[in-house]
PDB file of C-alpha atoms in Angstrom:
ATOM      1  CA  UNK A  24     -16.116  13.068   8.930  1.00 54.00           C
ATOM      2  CA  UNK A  25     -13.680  16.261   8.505  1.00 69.00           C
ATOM      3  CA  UNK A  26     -11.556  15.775   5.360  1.00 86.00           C
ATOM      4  CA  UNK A  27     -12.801  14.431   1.988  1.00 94.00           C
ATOM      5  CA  UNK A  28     -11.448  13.592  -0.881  1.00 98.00           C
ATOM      6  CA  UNK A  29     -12.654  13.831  -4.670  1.00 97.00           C
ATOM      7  CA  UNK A  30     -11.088  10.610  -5.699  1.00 98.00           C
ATOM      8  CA  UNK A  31      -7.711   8.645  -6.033  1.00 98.00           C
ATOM      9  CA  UNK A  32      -6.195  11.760  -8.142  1.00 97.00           C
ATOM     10  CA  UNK A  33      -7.332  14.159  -6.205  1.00 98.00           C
ATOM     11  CA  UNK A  34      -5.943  12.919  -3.129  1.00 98.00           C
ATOM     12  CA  UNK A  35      -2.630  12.119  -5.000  1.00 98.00           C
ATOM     13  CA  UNK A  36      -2.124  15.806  -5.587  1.00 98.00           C
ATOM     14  CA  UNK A  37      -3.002  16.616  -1.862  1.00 98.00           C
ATOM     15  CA  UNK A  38      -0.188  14.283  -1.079  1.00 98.00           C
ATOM     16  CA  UNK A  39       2.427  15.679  -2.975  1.00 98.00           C
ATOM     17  CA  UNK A  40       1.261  19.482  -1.643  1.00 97.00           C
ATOM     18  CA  UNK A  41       2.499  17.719   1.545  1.00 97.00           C
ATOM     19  CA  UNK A  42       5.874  16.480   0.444  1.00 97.00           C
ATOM     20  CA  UNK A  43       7.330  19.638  -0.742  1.00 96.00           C
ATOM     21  CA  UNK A  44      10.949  18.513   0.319  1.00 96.00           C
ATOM     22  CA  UNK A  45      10.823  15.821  -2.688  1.00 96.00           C
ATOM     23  CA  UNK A  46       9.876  18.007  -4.976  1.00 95.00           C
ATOM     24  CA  UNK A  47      12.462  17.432  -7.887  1.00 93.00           C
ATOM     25  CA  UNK A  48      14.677  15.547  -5.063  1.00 94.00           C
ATOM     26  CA  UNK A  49      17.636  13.407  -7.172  1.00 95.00           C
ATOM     27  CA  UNK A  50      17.281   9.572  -6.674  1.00 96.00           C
ATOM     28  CA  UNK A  51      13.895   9.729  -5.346  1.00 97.00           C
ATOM     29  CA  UNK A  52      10.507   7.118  -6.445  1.00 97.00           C
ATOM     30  CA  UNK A  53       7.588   7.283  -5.911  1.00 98.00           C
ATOM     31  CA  UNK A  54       5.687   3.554  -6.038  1.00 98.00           C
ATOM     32  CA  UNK A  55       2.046   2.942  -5.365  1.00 98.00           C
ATOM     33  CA  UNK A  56       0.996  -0.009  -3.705  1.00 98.00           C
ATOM     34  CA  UNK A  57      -1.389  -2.101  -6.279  1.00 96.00           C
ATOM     35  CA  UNK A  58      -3.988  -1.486  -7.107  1.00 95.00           C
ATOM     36  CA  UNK A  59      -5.575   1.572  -4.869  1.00 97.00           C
ATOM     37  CA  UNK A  60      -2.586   3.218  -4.646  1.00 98.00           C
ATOM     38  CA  UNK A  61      -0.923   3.499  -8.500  1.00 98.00           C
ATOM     39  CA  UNK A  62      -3.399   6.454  -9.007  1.00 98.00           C
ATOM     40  CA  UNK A  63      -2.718   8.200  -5.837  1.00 98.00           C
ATOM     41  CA  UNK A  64       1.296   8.053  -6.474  1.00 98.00           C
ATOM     42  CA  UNK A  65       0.779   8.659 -10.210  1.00 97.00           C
ATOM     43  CA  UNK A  66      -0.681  12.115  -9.608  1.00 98.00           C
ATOM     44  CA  UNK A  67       1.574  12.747  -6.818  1.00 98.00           C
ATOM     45  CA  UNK A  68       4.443  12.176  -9.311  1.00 97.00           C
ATOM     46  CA  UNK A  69       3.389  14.112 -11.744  1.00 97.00           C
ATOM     47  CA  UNK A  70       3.172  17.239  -9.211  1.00 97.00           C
ATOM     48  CA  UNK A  71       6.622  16.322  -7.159  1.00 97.00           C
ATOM     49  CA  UNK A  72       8.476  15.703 -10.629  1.00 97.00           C
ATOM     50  CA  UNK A  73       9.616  12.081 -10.002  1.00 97.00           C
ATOM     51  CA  UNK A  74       9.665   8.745 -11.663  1.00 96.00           C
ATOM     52  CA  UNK A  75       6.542   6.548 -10.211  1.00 96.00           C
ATOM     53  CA  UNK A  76       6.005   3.022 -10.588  1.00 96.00           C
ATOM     54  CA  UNK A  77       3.968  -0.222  -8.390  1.00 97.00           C
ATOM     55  CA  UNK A  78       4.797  -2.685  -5.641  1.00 97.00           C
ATOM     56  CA  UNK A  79       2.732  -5.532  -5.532  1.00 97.00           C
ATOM     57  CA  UNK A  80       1.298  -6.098  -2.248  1.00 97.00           C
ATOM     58  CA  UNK A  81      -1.569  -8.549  -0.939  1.00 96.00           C
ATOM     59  CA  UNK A  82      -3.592  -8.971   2.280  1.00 94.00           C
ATOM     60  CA  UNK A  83      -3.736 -11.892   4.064  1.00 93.00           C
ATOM     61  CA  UNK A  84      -7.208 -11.859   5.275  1.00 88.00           C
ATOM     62  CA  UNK A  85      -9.052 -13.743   7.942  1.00 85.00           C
ATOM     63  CA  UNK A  86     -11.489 -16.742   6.490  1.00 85.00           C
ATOM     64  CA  UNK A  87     -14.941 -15.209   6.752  1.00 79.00           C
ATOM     65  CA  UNK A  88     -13.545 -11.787   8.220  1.00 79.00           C
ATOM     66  CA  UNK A  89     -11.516 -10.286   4.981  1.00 77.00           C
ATOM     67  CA  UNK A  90     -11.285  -7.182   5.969  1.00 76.00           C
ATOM     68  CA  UNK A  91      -9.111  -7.856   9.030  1.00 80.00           C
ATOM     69  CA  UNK A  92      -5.492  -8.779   8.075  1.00 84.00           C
ATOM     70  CA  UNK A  93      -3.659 -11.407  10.140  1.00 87.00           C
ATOM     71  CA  UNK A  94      -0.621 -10.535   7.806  1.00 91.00           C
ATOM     72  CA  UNK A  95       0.320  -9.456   4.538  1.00 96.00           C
ATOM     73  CA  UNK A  96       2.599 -10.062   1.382  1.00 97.00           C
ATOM     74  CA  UNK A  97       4.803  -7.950  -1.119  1.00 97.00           C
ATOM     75  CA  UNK A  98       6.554  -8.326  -4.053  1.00 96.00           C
ATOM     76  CA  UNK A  99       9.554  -6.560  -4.596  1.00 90.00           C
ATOM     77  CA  UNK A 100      11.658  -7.495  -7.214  1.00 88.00           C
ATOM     78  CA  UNK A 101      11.343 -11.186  -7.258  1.00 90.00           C
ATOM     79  CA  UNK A 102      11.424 -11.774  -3.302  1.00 91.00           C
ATOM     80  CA  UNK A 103       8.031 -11.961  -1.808  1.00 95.00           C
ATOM     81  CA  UNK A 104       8.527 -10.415   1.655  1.00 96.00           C
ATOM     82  CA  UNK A 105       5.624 -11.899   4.289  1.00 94.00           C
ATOM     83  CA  UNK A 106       5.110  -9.863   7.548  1.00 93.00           C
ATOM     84  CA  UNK A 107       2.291 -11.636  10.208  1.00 89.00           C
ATOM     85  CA  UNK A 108       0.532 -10.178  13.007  1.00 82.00           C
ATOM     86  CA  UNK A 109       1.048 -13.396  15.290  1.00 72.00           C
ATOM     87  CA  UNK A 110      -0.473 -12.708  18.350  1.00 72.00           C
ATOM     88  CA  UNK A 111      -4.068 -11.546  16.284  1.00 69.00           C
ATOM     89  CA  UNK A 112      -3.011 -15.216  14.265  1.00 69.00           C
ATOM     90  CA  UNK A 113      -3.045 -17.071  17.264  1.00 72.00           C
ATOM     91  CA  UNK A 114      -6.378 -15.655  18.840  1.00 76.00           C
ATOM     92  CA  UNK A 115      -7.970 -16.713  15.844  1.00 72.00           C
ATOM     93  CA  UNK A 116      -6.452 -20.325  16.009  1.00 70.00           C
ATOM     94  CA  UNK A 117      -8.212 -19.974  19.487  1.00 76.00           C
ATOM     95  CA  UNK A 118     -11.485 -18.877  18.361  1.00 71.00           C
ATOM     96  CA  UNK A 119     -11.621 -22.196  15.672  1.00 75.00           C
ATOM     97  CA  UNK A 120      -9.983 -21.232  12.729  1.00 82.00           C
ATOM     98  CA  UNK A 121      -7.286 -23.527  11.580  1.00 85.00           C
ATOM     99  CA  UNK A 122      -4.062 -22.779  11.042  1.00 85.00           C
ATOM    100  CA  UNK A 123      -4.558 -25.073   7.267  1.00 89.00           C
ATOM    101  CA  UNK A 124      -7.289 -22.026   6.732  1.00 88.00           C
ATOM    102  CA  UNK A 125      -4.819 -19.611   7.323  1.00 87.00           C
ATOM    103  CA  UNK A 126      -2.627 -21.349   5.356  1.00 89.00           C
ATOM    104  CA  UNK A 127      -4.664 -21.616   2.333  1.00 93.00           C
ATOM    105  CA  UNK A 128      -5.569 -18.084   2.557  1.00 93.00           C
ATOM    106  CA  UNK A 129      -1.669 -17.398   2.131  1.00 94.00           C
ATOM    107  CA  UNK A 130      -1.240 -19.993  -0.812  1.00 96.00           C
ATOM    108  CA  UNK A 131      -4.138 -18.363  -2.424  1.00 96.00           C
ATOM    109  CA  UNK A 132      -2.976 -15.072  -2.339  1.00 96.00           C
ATOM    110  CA  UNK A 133       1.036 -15.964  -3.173  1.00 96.00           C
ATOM    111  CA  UNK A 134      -0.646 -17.110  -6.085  1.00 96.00           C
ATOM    112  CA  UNK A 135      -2.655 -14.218  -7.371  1.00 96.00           C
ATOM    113  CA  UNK A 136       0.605 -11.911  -6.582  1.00 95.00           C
ATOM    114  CA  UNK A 137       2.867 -13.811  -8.944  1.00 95.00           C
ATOM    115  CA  UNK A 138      -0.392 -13.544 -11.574  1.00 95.00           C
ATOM    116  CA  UNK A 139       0.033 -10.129 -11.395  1.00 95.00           C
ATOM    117  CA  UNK A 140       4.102 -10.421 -11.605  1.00 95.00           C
ATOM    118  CA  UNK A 141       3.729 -11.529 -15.212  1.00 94.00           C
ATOM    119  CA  UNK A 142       0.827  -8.761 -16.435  1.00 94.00           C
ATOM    120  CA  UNK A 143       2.264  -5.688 -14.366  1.00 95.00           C
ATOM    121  CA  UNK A 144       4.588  -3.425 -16.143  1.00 93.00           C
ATOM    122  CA  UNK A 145       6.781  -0.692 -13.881  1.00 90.00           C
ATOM    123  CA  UNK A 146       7.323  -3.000 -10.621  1.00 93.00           C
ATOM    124  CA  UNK A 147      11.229  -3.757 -11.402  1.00 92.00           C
ATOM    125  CA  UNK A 148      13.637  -1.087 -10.321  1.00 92.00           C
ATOM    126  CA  UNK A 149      16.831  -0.477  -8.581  1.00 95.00           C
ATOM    127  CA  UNK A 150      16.027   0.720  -5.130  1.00 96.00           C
ATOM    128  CA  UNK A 151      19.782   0.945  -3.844  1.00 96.00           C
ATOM    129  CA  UNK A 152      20.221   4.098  -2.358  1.00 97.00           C
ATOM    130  CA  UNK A 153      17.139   5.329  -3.115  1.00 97.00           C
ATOM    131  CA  UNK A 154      14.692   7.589  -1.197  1.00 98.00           C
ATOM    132  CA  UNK A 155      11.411   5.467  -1.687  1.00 98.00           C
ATOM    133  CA  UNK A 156       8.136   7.012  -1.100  1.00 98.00           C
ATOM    134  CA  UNK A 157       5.477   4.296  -0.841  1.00 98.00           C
ATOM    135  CA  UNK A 158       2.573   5.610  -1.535  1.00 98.00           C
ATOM    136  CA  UNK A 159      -1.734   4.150  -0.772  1.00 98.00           C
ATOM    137  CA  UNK A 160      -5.238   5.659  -1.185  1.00 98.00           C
ATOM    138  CA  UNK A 161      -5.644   5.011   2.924  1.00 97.00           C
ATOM    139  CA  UNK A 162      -4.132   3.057   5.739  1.00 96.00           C
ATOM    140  CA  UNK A 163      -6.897   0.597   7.387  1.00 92.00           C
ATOM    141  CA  UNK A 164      -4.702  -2.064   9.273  1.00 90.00           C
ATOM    142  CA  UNK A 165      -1.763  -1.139   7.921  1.00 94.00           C
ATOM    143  CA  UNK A 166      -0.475  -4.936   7.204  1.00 94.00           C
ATOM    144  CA  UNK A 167       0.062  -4.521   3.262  1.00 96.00           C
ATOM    145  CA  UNK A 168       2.109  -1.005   4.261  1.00 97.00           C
ATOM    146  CA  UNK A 169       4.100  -2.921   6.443  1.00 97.00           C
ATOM    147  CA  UNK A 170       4.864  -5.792   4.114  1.00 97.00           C
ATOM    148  CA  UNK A 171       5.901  -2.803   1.080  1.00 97.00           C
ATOM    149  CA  UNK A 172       7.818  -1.078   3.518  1.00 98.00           C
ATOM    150  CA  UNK A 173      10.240  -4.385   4.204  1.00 96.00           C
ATOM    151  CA  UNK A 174      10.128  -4.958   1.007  1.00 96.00           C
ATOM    152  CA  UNK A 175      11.855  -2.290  -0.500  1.00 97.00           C
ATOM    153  CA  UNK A 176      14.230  -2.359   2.240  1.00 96.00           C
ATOM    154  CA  UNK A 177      14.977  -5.573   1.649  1.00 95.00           C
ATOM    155  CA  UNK A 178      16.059  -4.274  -2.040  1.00 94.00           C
ATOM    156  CA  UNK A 179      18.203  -1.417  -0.426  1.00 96.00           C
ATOM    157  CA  UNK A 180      16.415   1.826  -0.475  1.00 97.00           C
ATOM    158  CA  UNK A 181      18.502   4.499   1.893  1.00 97.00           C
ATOM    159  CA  UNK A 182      15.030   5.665   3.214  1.00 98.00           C
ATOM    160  CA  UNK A 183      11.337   4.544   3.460  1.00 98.00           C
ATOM    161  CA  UNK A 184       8.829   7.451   3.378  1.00 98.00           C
ATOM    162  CA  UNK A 185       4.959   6.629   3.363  1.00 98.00           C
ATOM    163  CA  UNK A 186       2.666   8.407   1.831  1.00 98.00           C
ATOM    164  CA  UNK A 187      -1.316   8.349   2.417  1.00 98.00           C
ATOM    165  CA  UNK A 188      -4.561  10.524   2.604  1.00 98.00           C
ATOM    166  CA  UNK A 189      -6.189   8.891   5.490  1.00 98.00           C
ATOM    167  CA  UNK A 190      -5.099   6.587   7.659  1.00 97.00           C
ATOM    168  CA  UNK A 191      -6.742   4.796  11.216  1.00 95.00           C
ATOM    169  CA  UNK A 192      -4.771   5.969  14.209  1.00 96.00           C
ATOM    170  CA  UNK A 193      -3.327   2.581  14.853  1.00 93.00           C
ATOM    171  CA  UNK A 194      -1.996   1.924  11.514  1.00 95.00           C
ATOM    172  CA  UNK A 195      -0.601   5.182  11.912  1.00 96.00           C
ATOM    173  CA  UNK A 196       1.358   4.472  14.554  1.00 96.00           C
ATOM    174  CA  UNK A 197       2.354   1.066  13.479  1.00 94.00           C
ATOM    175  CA  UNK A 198       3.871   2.073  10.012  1.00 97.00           C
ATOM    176  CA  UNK A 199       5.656   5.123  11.710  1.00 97.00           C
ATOM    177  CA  UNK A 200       7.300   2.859  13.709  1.00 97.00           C
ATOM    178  CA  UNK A 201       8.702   1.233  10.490  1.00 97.00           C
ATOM    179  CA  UNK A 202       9.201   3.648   8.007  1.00 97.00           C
ATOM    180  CA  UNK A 203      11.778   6.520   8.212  1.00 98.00           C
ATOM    181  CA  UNK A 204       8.914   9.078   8.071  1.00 97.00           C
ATOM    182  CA  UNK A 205       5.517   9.041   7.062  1.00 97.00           C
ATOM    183  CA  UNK A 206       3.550  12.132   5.810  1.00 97.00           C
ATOM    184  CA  UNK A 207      -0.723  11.402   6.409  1.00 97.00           C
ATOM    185  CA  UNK A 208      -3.449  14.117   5.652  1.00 97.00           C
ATOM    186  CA  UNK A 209      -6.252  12.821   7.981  1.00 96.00           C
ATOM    187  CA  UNK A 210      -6.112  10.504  10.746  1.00 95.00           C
ATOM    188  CA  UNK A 211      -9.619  10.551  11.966  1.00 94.00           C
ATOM    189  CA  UNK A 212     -10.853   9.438  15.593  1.00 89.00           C
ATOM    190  CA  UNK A 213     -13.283   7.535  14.220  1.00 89.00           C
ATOM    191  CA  UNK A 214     -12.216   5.013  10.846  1.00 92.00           C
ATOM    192  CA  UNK A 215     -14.763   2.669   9.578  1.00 87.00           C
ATOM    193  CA  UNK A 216     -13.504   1.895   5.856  1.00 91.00           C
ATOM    194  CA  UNK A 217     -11.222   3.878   3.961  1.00 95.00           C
ATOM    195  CA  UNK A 218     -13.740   4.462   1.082  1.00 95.00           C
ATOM    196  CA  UNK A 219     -15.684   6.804   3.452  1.00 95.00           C
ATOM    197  CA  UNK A 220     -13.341   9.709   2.785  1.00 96.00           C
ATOM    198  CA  UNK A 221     -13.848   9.393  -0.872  1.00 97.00           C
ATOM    199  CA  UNK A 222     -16.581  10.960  -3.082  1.00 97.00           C
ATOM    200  CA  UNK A 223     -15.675   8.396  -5.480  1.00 97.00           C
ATOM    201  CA  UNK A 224     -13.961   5.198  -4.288  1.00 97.00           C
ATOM    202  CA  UNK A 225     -14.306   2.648  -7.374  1.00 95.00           C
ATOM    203  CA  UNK A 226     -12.969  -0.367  -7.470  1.00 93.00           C
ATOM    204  CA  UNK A 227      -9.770  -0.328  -9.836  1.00 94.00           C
ATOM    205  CA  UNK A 228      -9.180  -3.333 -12.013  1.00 95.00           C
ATOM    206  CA  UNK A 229      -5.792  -4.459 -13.084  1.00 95.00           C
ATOM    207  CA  UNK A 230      -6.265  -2.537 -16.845  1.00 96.00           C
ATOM    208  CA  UNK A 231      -6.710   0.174 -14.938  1.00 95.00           C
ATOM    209  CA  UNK A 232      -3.301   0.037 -12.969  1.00 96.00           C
ATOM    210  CA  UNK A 233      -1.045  -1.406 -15.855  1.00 96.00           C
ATOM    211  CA  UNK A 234      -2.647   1.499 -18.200  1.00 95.00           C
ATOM    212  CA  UNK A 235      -1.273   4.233 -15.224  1.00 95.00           C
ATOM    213  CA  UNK A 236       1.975   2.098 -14.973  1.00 95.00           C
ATOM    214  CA  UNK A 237       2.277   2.243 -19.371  1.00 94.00           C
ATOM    215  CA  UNK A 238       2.037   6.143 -19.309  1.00 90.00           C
ATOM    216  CA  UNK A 239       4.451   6.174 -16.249  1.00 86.00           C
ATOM    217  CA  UNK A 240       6.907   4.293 -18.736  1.00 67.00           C
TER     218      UNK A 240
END
């Protein structure tokens, strides 16, 4: 399994340990994508001495197959930025899903990321020249990553860095071909779920983000 985490804090101070050039770095932010990763950055924030907030992210996950992402979507100050993996899309229009499946799946989750637009505090901020650090409890696929990374381009940050414990080795290489640099503690040869390098891995509800965003305020 190699290296473990004790939970979302934990690992959040293990990321910062590995970031020692931000450390106290002017114009730097550190944002957590919601929900998993607002804990992770909030600790690393607290260590690195920088601001922290959220970007609101959602995966756009295959009907009866959640888990694997045929795209993703982020919210970055009121533009929702959509990335798609099209060619894994179109297999699946192949194998008998149909594209109105896929398309409900994207309706469905637009929806739930504007519900959380209106109840998250800590998700508006002016990214111009800014050295963003986006920042997740583990990289699976990599799609929501992806999605935060354009994003926050999109709202004119001077550099991307992302952040993350663990990651798979392909979304590894896919968000370091995105990002200006990314900074991950474990990429093990074999990745099942990204829970499985966590003692404790609970599921975080949205009190438990907004109250991390509230003390970040």
């Amino acid at each position: 399994m190699g290296m473990r985490f004790k939970d979302r804090a934990d690992a959040g101070r293990r990321v910062a340990a590995g970031l020692p050039q931000l450390r106290q770095r002017p114009d730097t932010i550190l944002l957590g994508l919601a929900r998993g990763g607002v804990p992770v950055s909030a600790a690393a924030a607290v260590e690195l001495h920088q601001p922290y907030g959220a970007i609101l992210v959602r995966k756009l996950g295959i009907p009866g197959r959640e888990e694997t992402a045929f795209g993703a979507l982020a919210w970055s100050n009121g533009r929702i930025v959509r990335i798609l993996n099209r060619p894994l899309g179109e297999r699946m229009l192949r194998h008998g899903i149909t594209q109105a499946s896929l398309d409900a799946v994207e309706v469905r989750e637009r929806g739930e990321l504007l519900r959380r637009v209106k109840t998250y505090p800590g998700i508006v901020f002016d990214l111009t020249g800014k050295t963003v650090v986006l920042v997740d409890d583990g990289l699976a696929t990599g799609a929501t990553m992806r999605a935060a990374v354009e994003a926050v381009r999109a709202g004119g940050a001077a550099t991307v860095v992302a952040a993350v414990p663990v990651s798979s080795l392909e979304a590894q290489a896919s968000i370091s071909r995105v990002c200006d640099f990314m900074m991950c503690l474990h990429t093990p040869g074999k990745f099942h779920a990204v829970g499985a390098f966590y003692e404790h891995f609970e599921q975080l509800t949205d009190d438990d983000a907004v109250r991390l965003l509230e003390q970040a305020g």
